[in-house]
C-alpha cells in the first residue's frame, strides 16, 4: 500500500526591503544620504541597510558600493537599475535584480561590472554606480531591435474608390493599338472651301475616311455675312454649317418634301449657337416663325443667350409650356412670330379636352410654313422602328407626324449621337437616304443593308452625306 505523496511546504517569501527613512535636511544619526534614482529626492538610509525602497515613488534600489566606506556627507545617486555589485573575480548573479527595464539594452559596466539599462541609440553615458564614462560599441554586442511600441487602434483605411472606366476611350485605344497611331485615325478639320469667320477656338478632328471626301461647292450667300464678319460671333466652322444647311434647304426630295440637314458635331463644338445663326439668317428672309424642340424647358435660357450672341436679341423665345392649349396667334395669346421653344414631352402632350400640342403647333405654323424646325438632341426620338416584339415610341411617331404635316418646313436634326445606332435613324425622313429616288425602298430596307454591312456601311453613309446636297 502506497502512502499519499505530500508536496513539500512552500517557503515563506523573503521580507521586502525596508523603506528608506526620509529625514529632514541636516539631521545626522549615523545614516547615509542618497538621491533616489526615480523621483530624484534625497533619502536618508539607515547605516548597514544595502537594499531599500523609496517611500515616495516605491522604486526598489540599493546603496551604491562607494558609500559603504564613505562619510555620510556625500550624496550619491542610488543604483536603481543595476544588479547588486560584485567583484571581477566572483561570477555574476544569474537572477536579474529588480529594476531591469526590458525596453532597453542590458550592458555590464567596464569598471564596477554592474548590469546597466542602456537606451537604444545611446552612444555615450556615465555609469550611475561608479561614475565612469562609458561608450557603447555596437559592433561587439548582439544586434538588438527595440521592442515594438504599442500603436493606437485605428480603423482600417477605406477601400479606394472604384475607378471610372471609359469604355469608349478603351475601345479607341484598342483600335489604335491594332491599327496604328491616332494620327492615322483622325485628322484636323478646317473648312476646305470657305474662308469666312475666325478660326474655331478648339481643335476639331474628323476621321481619315471622311477627310478624303470633299464637300460640295458652297453656292449660298448669307444675308448676315457682314454682321458675322464684324461681330465674329461664329467661327469659320459654324459659318460653314450655316451655308451648307441653307443650301440644302433649297432642294426638295423626290417625295416632294423639302430636304433636311443633319448637324452631327460633337459635344462642345457649339451646335446651339449654330442653330441661333440659322434662325437669324431665316429671319432676314422674312421667315419669322420657328420651332425649337429640345430635351428640357430650362434650355430655353440657353437658346435666348445664343440668339443674343449672334445679334438676334430682338427675336422673342416663347415657352410652349407657359401657353394655354388655345390658338397661339389669337388675340388672347398674341404669339404672332418668334421662336416656340418646347420639349419632346410637350410635343406628345394633350389637354383634358383632347386638344394636342402637336396640332396647336401645326395650326400656328400654317399649311405653307417654310420656316425652321429644329430637332435639338434628336436622339430622343429614337425607337421609331423598334426591335421585334416592341412598340414604337410616341415621341418618334410625333416627330415624324409633324414633318409629314409641314412638308415645306426647313428641318434640322442636331445630335452628337444621332447616327450611332442605325435603327435609331428612322425619324430622319428628310435626309433622303431611303424612299423614292434612292437605292432603298423604305427605312427597313435601308436598315437591313446597314446591319449586314456593319460599321463600314455606316461610314459609307456618312461619306455620302458629306459629299452630296
XYZ file of C-alpha atoms in Angstrom:
469
model
C 0.000 0.000 0.000
C 1.467 3.309 -1.030
C 1.352 6.408 1.054
C -0.085 9.562 -0.453
C 2.505 11.985 -1.708
C 2.517 15.353 0.016
C 4.129 18.300 -1.778
C 6.958 19.968 0.123
C 5.942 23.042 2.099
C 6.280 26.368 0.239
C 8.954 28.508 1.869
C 7.748 31.901 3.071
C 8.597 34.802 0.741
C 11.632 36.860 1.694
C 10.806 40.002 3.618
C 10.665 43.103 1.427
C 13.470 45.594 1.674
C 12.879 48.130 4.398
C 11.730 51.521 3.217
C 14.174 54.334 3.343
C 13.696 56.820 6.127
C 13.285 60.357 4.876
C 14.820 62.703 7.445
C 14.971 66.490 7.480
C 17.985 68.031 5.879
C 20.989 68.343 8.156
C 20.000 65.564 10.567
C 22.895 63.167 11.243
C 22.005 59.972 13.127
C 24.595 57.541 11.750
C 22.809 57.297 8.447
C 23.717 57.617 4.756
C 22.168 60.145 2.346
C 21.458 59.079 -1.232
C 19.488 60.516 -4.144
C 16.553 58.394 -5.345
C 17.062 57.278 -8.935
C 13.325 57.566 -9.579
C 11.914 60.765 -8.077
C 15.401 62.320 -7.513
C 14.612 63.239 -3.909
C 17.357 62.919 -1.215
C 16.811 59.891 1.025
C 18.394 59.077 4.371
C 19.201 55.361 4.644
C 19.960 53.741 7.999
C 23.552 52.621 8.360
C 24.003 48.950 7.419
C 20.994 48.824 5.039
C 22.074 47.900 1.495
C 18.704 47.477 -0.318
C 15.717 49.739 0.233
C 12.512 51.049 -1.348
C 11.872 54.753 -1.962
C 8.886 55.778 0.201
C 7.766 58.293 -2.426
C 7.960 56.534 -5.807
C 8.149 52.927 -4.457
C 11.190 52.154 -6.644
C 13.321 49.218 -5.310
C 17.018 50.219 -5.259
C 20.290 49.567 -3.466
C 23.070 51.525 -1.805
C 25.983 52.332 -4.119
C 29.156 50.437 -3.122
C 31.284 53.593 -2.845
C 29.089 54.802 0.051
C 29.717 51.696 2.213
C 33.025 53.187 3.451
C 32.498 56.901 2.776
C 31.198 59.525 5.180
C 27.501 60.288 5.030
C 28.019 63.879 3.923
C 28.470 62.652 0.327
C 25.186 62.483 -1.596
C 25.402 59.883 -4.366
C 22.773 58.563 -6.720
C 21.222 55.265 -5.769
C 21.687 52.311 -8.136
C 18.081 51.890 -9.215
C 18.691 49.953 -12.440
C 21.677 47.802 -11.504
C 22.256 44.383 -10.118
C 23.902 44.052 -6.689
C 27.615 44.852 -7.019
C 30.078 42.034 -7.460
C 33.787 41.834 -7.877
C 35.549 40.950 -11.072
C 36.689 37.644 -9.530
C 33.246 36.491 -8.466
C 30.783 35.190 -11.045
C 27.839 37.493 -11.883
C 24.486 36.569 -10.393
C 22.098 34.595 -12.592
C 18.876 36.234 -11.365
C 18.323 39.762 -12.631
C 17.744 42.356 -9.945
C 14.634 44.436 -9.582
C 14.569 47.442 -11.846
C 15.723 45.861 -15.140
C 13.941 47.666 -17.991
C 13.034 45.192 -20.792
C 12.702 48.052 -23.282
C 16.441 48.836 -23.050
C 19.727 47.022 -23.668
C 21.432 45.409 -20.624
C 25.223 46.018 -20.697
C 27.885 45.482 -17.969
C 29.884 48.422 -16.708
C 33.572 48.084 -17.642
C 34.655 49.243 -14.174
C 32.242 48.009 -11.492
C 30.655 45.245 -13.634
C 27.144 46.361 -12.730
C 24.476 45.493 -15.328
C 23.132 48.758 -16.724
C 19.968 49.526 -18.714
C 21.151 51.460 -21.772
C 18.541 53.133 -24.007
C 18.556 52.175 -27.682
C 20.670 54.530 -29.769
C 22.658 55.973 -26.816
C 26.384 56.040 -27.748
C 27.986 57.560 -24.590
C 26.879 57.686 -20.934
C 28.180 57.609 -17.326
C 27.788 54.635 -15.026
C 25.392 55.614 -12.221
C 27.314 53.322 -9.825
C 30.934 54.332 -10.217
C 30.657 57.441 -12.395
C 32.981 56.124 -15.133
C 32.344 57.450 -18.654
C 31.397 54.609 -20.955
C 30.905 54.192 -24.691
C 28.736 51.652 -26.491
C 30.483 49.602 -29.183
C 27.608 48.302 -31.284
C 29.947 46.024 -33.261
C 30.721 43.944 -30.150
C 27.203 43.446 -28.866
C 24.426 41.357 -30.393
C 22.089 43.202 -32.689
C 19.075 44.164 -30.627
C 15.991 45.736 -32.120
C 13.834 47.978 -29.968
C 10.677 46.304 -28.796
C 7.591 47.315 -30.738
C 5.816 50.260 -29.217
C 2.078 49.947 -28.734
C 0.229 51.701 -31.524
C -3.151 53.357 -31.112
C -6.015 51.446 -32.576
C -7.091 52.831 -35.917
C -9.850 51.950 -38.282
C -8.736 50.199 -41.462
C -8.328 52.611 -44.364
C -11.387 52.848 -46.595
C -11.144 50.996 -49.885
C -10.099 53.169 -52.800
C -12.996 54.473 -54.897
C -13.862 52.429 -57.915
C -12.058 53.805 -60.911
C -14.316 55.076 -63.620
C -13.838 53.085 -66.782
C -14.315 54.957 -70.012
C -15.261 52.068 -72.255
C -15.343 54.274 -75.311
C -11.801 55.515 -74.668
C -10.598 51.965 -74.039
C -12.118 50.853 -77.320
C -10.443 53.727 -79.159
C -7.091 52.829 -77.588
C -7.546 49.191 -78.554
C -8.299 50.169 -82.147
C -5.289 52.474 -82.223
C -3.043 49.697 -80.929
C -4.288 47.368 -83.614
C -4.454 49.807 -86.491
C -1.767 52.403 -85.918
C -1.375 55.747 -84.240
C -4.096 58.291 -83.570
C -2.827 60.350 -86.478
C -3.852 57.556 -88.822
C -7.410 57.571 -87.417
C -8.272 61.269 -87.053
C -7.146 64.378 -88.882
C -7.571 68.057 -88.105
C -10.580 69.605 -89.796
C -10.716 73.036 -91.357
C -13.352 74.239 -93.843
C -11.767 73.414 -97.207
C -13.902 75.712 -99.351
C -14.886 78.618 -97.097
C -12.749 81.315 -95.524
C -15.378 83.295 -93.658
C -15.075 83.890 -89.938
C -12.339 83.424 -87.347
C -10.764 80.035 -86.593
C -12.666 77.774 -84.228
C -11.400 78.214 -80.647
C -10.910 74.475 -80.117
C -9.232 71.913 -82.390
C -11.720 69.871 -84.424
C -10.970 66.482 -85.961
C -12.688 64.067 -88.307
C -11.977 60.509 -89.346
C -9.466 59.860 -92.075
C -12.140 58.347 -94.310
C -14.288 61.486 -94.093
C -11.306 63.737 -94.697
C -10.848 62.027 -98.049
C -14.300 63.253 -99.169
C -14.696 66.822 -100.379
C -17.929 68.683 -99.568
C -19.947 70.266 -102.385
C -19.174 73.716 -103.671
C -20.746 76.413 -101.478
C -23.137 78.477 -103.559
C -25.366 80.053 -100.893
C -24.688 83.681 -99.995
C -25.520 84.501 -96.374
C -27.566 87.609 -95.652
C -25.901 88.004 -92.265
C -22.379 87.533 -93.599
C -21.290 91.130 -92.985
C -22.710 91.092 -89.455
C -20.913 87.844 -88.642
C -17.590 89.090 -90.029
C -17.887 92.206 -87.908
C -19.044 90.563 -84.658
C -17.019 87.354 -85.041
C -19.799 85.619 -83.098
C -19.438 82.413 -85.154
C -16.283 80.580 -86.157
C -15.469 79.532 -89.703
C -16.618 76.000 -88.837
C -20.052 77.196 -87.632
C -20.474 79.528 -90.603
C -19.708 76.617 -92.933
C -22.577 74.692 -91.310
C -24.896 77.681 -91.862
C -24.001 77.853 -95.541
C -24.482 74.145 -96.262
C -27.687 73.913 -94.211
C -29.302 76.841 -96.035
C -28.045 75.466 -99.341
C -29.522 72.055 -98.556
C -32.893 73.608 -97.685
C -33.186 74.985 -101.211
C -33.681 71.438 -102.521
C -36.633 69.089 -102.414
C -36.693 65.307 -102.171
C -38.348 63.137 -104.854
C -41.275 62.744 -102.456
C -41.948 66.494 -102.685
C -40.876 67.344 -99.129
C -38.117 69.869 -98.524
C -34.713 68.305 -97.861
C -33.375 68.414 -94.306
C -29.922 68.813 -92.808
C -28.112 66.855 -90.103
C -25.692 68.580 -87.704
C -23.643 65.820 -86.095
C -20.941 67.906 -84.437
C -19.573 66.522 -81.198
C -20.318 67.918 -77.760
C -18.772 71.333 -77.144
C -18.494 72.398 -80.775
C -21.345 74.896 -80.361
C -24.429 73.472 -82.055
C -26.707 75.831 -80.095
C -25.047 78.946 -81.476
C -25.090 77.427 -84.970
C -28.857 76.925 -84.666
C -29.234 80.515 -83.485
C -27.340 81.646 -86.587
C -29.732 79.648 -88.790
C -32.748 81.285 -87.144
C -31.186 84.728 -87.585
C -30.446 84.039 -91.272
C -34.021 82.884 -91.950
C -35.342 85.910 -90.069
C -33.667 88.121 -92.667
C -35.589 86.198 -95.328
C -38.879 87.078 -93.570
C -39.327 83.594 -92.195
C -40.134 84.790 -88.700
C -41.594 81.628 -87.192
C -39.503 78.746 -85.920
C -39.928 75.682 -83.709
C -37.065 74.690 -81.392
C -37.609 71.259 -79.830
C -35.158 70.153 -77.146
C -34.891 67.912 -74.083
C -35.509 70.366 -71.213
C -37.526 73.528 -70.601
C -34.622 75.229 -68.848
C -32.609 75.108 -72.092
C -34.800 77.975 -73.305
C -32.472 80.372 -71.484
C -29.538 78.922 -73.391
C -31.460 79.479 -76.636
C -32.088 83.122 -75.718
C -28.395 83.566 -74.873
C -27.273 82.022 -78.179
C -29.634 84.252 -80.151
C -28.333 87.318 -78.358
C -24.730 86.268 -79.029
C -25.268 86.173 -82.802
C -27.060 89.539 -82.779
C -30.666 88.292 -82.743
C -31.595 89.522 -79.276
C -34.828 91.041 -80.643
C -36.233 87.601 -81.520
C -38.625 86.504 -78.770
C -38.430 82.942 -77.456
C -41.845 81.693 -76.252
C -42.049 78.771 -73.838
C -44.828 76.474 -75.022
C -45.425 75.055 -71.531
C -46.419 78.573 -70.397
C -49.099 78.848 -73.077
C -52.680 77.528 -72.924
C -53.919 74.995 -75.457
C -55.862 77.605 -77.399
C -54.608 79.214 -80.608
C -51.189 80.727 -80.109
C -51.862 83.613 -82.532
C -55.206 84.522 -81.006
C -55.923 87.943 -79.507
C -55.514 86.453 -76.043
C -52.095 84.837 -76.565
C -50.684 87.199 -79.235
C -47.844 84.882 -80.269
C -47.556 86.142 -83.834
C -43.900 85.466 -84.532
C -40.664 84.375 -82.908
C -39.392 81.037 -81.682
C -41.623 78.498 -79.943
C -39.426 76.529 -77.560
C -40.748 73.157 -76.408
C -39.604 69.746 -75.239
C -40.219 66.334 -76.752
C -42.546 65.630 -73.827
C -44.636 68.682 -74.724
C -44.801 67.541 -78.338
C -46.869 64.489 -77.304
C -48.900 66.258 -74.602
C -52.636 66.956 -74.818
C -55.250 68.726 -72.737
C -58.190 67.193 -70.891
C -60.456 68.270 -73.747
C -58.350 66.317 -76.236
C -56.503 69.188 -77.904
C -52.879 68.251 -78.521
C -49.789 70.398 -78.569
C -48.782 68.966 -81.939
C -51.984 70.198 -83.607
C -51.602 73.539 -81.852
C -48.144 73.951 -83.376
C -49.282 72.875 -86.856
C -52.110 75.438 -86.712
C -49.708 78.207 -85.623
C -47.245 77.402 -88.402
C -49.860 77.189 -91.136
C -50.085 74.873 -94.168
C -47.461 76.763 -96.193
C -44.950 77.007 -93.362
C -41.397 77.087 -94.720
C -39.587 78.166 -91.549
C -37.235 76.193 -89.372
C -37.996 73.118 -87.240
C -35.013 72.363 -85.050
C -34.876 68.883 -83.530
C -32.184 69.529 -80.913
C -30.794 66.386 -79.222
C -32.858 64.499 -81.755
C -31.712 61.091 -80.484
C -34.619 61.419 -78.026
C -36.870 60.432 -80.934
C -35.213 57.019 -81.296
C -37.019 53.688 -81.321
C -39.427 54.791 -84.041
C -38.653 51.415 -85.616
C -38.095 49.176 -82.578
C -36.867 45.635 -82.497
C -39.271 42.747 -82.937
C -41.821 42.500 -80.157
C -41.688 46.180 -79.170
C -43.880 49.149 -79.966
C -42.663 52.429 -81.491
C -42.396 55.322 -79.068
C -44.939 58.144 -79.118
C -42.103 60.658 -79.340
C -40.734 59.082 -82.511
C -44.207 58.961 -84.069
C -44.873 62.636 -83.175
C -41.556 63.751 -84.712
C -42.440 62.024 -87.994
C -46.014 63.311 -87.942
C -45.117 66.987 -87.608
C -42.677 66.594 -90.530
C -45.408 64.993 -92.606
C -47.912 67.775 -91.811
C -45.406 70.549 -92.597
C -43.688 69.288 -95.792
C -42.170 72.695 -96.657
C -40.537 73.180 -93.265
C -36.767 73.564 -93.153
C -35.816 70.646 -90.877
C -32.531 70.476 -88.962
C -31.521 67.413 -86.909
C -28.927 68.114 -84.193
C -27.233 65.366 -82.187
C -23.722 64.154 -81.460
C -25.002 60.555 -81.269
C -27.932 60.651 -83.662
C -26.432 58.070 -86.032
C -24.537 55.882 -83.571
C -27.160 53.153 -83.936
C -28.713 52.733 -87.420
C -32.068 51.608 -86.004
C -32.461 54.964 -84.259
C -32.339 56.936 -87.525
C -35.894 56.102 -88.554
C -37.276 59.583 -87.810
C -34.730 61.318 -90.137
C -37.110 61.162 -93.073
C -35.812 64.409 -94.658
C -32.254 63.220 -95.288
C -33.198 61.348 -98.481
C -31.347 58.178 -97.504
C -34.284 55.898 -98.380
C -37.519 56.108 -100.311
C -38.193 57.385 -103.815
C -35.073 58.187 -105.825
C -32.773 56.099 -103.630
C -31.465 52.548 -103.652
C -33.701 51.556 -100.717
C -37.454 51.200 -100.899
C -38.060 52.229 -97.288
C -36.296 52.524 -93.960
C -36.495 48.799 -93.193
C -34.701 48.059 -96.447
C -32.077 50.688 -95.593
C -31.684 49.297 -92.067
C -31.232 45.747 -93.327
C -28.411 46.817 -95.624
C -26.641 48.685 -92.821
C -26.907 45.789 -90.395
C -25.352 43.490 -92.972
C -22.540 45.939 -93.727
C -21.717 46.767 -90.113
C -19.596 49.766 -89.186
C -18.188 50.019 -92.681
C -21.680 50.617 -94.091
C -22.306 53.416 -91.575
C -19.050 55.034 -92.621
C -20.139 54.916 -96.249
C -23.420 56.629 -95.331
C -21.508 59.439 -93.568
C -19.230 59.879 -96.565
C -22.247 60.032 -98.880
C -23.991 62.636 -96.714
C -20.890 64.838 -96.735
C -20.415 64.637 -100.487
C -23.936 65.480 -101.659
C -26.546 68.126 -101.098
